[in-house]
Amino acid sequence: MKLAAKSALITGITGQDGAYLAKFLLDKGYTVHGLHARRASDTLWRLRHLGIANDVNLIEGDLTDLSSLIRAMEKSAATEVYNLAAQSFVATSWEQPILTANATGVGALNVLEAVRLVNPKARFYQASTSEMFGLIQEAMQSESTPFYPRSPYGVAKLFGHWMTINYRESFGLHASSGILFNHESPLRGIEFVTRKVTDAVARIKQGKQKELRLGNIDAKRDWGFAGDYVEAMWLMLQQDAADDYVIATGKTTTVRDMCQLAFAHVGLKYEDYVVIDPKFYRPAEVEVLLGNPAKAKAKLDWVAKTDLQTLMTMMVEADMARVSRE
Ligand code: NAP
Ligand code: G4F
């Protein structure tokens, strides 16, 4: 007897992680549904880039509209729900703190409510973040490190994280929270620092830009590849019991050294082009993040496969091709 394909619902399917996760699940034979927020401009470019725009079922809805989430749960008959949608850019969360609280924080609760009301047996994944560690309380952050968020985004994510745990403990939902450290790819939004750098490297190399203006280049991040990280999301939902996991590489690098890698790939020195612009400083900075992925290794048999050098090469190459096509 042929088993019916599993059905997944991804909020944030048009984002970096949503696109990679959709591809990953399609390759595993899932029927993939995605919550699609109405926008005036095109948001399907990532799905097209991966060649899957026609393979996913888009359902109109918004994180802040519970009724649309209930309908998305009903239409998709999802047995796995991945809540990846969010206002995810930290800097914007100081400009739009209430929108961020509503979408990134209460939005997660709305998705949990839709799951509880429509199919409480569905497994749920919450996209939590290392930004919750903020002003770090331990040199290497693990699942037991106390949180100290430093941005409205981090505070909103902490609400979603604790709601996920609360629904697991209150209603027995199979609800897991992945505390993911920064992960990047050629599909990363241009406002995030890695993509801002690789896009600028390509433009400078091709004579289309003269300098790159950045903020705090002494900040340190634990950067991995998004394509590796979506597998960890799926693995969490395949476990008998729901739990929380740190997903990271276990290595940290300054923005400065990340720039050096990217510029060096095309034979340039970052010092010749990077200009510090206080406009890009944040009201409160997360100076350093370094994750301890030991639990993910032990329980999920997951490790990050892509190092930063390989990641920057991949991103610079993709932007070189993209810029030359413009
Ligand atoms: P992203 O590229 O910014 O994607 C965000 C997605 O959320 C987009 O599909 C966006 O839709 C959607 N969205 C925003 N507001 C919405 C709303 N009100 N209703 C419905 N959809 C909405 O983010 P990402 O890098 O893929 O990250 C995925 C998730 O992981 C996010 O929750 C992020 O906060 C979290 N996270 C990311 C990282 C990282 O390093 N990438 C690390 C830890 C946690 P549009 O395309 O229509 O705008
Ligand atoms: O690339 P970023 O904007 O990422 P950030 O703030 O760490 O947030 C990302 O990772 C989180 C996980 O920890 C996610 F939850 C979140 O959704 C997002 O994906 O900035 C990285 C660092 C910061 O310290 C920032 O101050 O780079 C520094 N930076 C220096 N100059 C800059 C710039 N960041 C940006 N975006 N633009 C600059 O010009």
mmCIF file of C-alpha atoms in Angstrom, residues 16 42 44 46 73 95 98 101 110 112 119 148 150 161 165 171 187 196-197 215 243 261 279 288 305 307-308 321-322:
data_model
loop_
_atom_site.group_PDB
_atom_site.id
_atom_site.type_symbol
_atom_site.label_atom_id
_atom_site.label_comp_id
_atom_site.label_asym_id
_atom_site.label_seq_id
_atom_site.Cartn_x
_atom_site.Cartn_y
_atom_site.Cartn_z
ATOM 1 C CA GLN A 16 15.666 32.492 2.698
ATOM 2 C CA ASP A 42 7.131 40.067 -6.343
ATOM 3 C CA LEU A 44 8.634 34.543 -5.238
ATOM 4 C CA ARG A 46 13.792 32.630 -4.195
ATOM 5 C CA MET A 73 -4.131 24.774 8.656
ATOM 6 C CA GLU A 95 12.165 51.468 13.806
ATOM 7 C CA ILE A 98 5.238 47.196 17.554
ATOM 8 C CA ALA A 101 6.169 42.419 18.412
ATOM 9 C CA ASN A 110 -1.222 32.830 16.458
ATOM 10 C CA LEU A 112 0.414 27.837 17.795
ATOM 11 C CA ASN A 119 -4.884 19.765 14.461
ATOM 12 C CA TYR A 148 19.334 38.591 27.613
ATOM 13 C CA ARG A 150 19.157 43.350 23.174
ATOM 14 C CA HIS A 161 10.183 30.741 22.198
ATOM 15 C CA ILE A 165 7.579 25.685 25.390
ATOM 16 C CA PHE A 171 -1.366 21.167 25.809
ATOM 17 C CA LEU A 187 19.386 33.748 -1.092
ATOM 18 C CA LYS A 196 25.544 43.329 1.759
ATOM 19 C CA VAL A 197 29.267 42.526 1.670
ATOM 20 C CA GLY A 215 28.694 49.806 10.998
ATOM 21 C CA ASP A 243 12.624 19.696 22.502
ATOM 22 C CA LEU A 261 37.436 36.509 3.144
ATOM 23 C CA LYS A 279 24.469 55.275 10.558
ATOM 24 C CA VAL A 288 29.517 38.327 20.070
ATOM 25 C CA LYS A 305 28.886 20.953 6.984
ATOM 26 C CA ASP A 307 32.674 26.465 6.777
ATOM 27 C CA LEU A 308 32.710 30.260 6.448
ATOM 28 C CA ALA A 321 27.112 36.175 -11.702
ATOM 29 C CA ARG A 322 24.029 38.164 -10.646
#
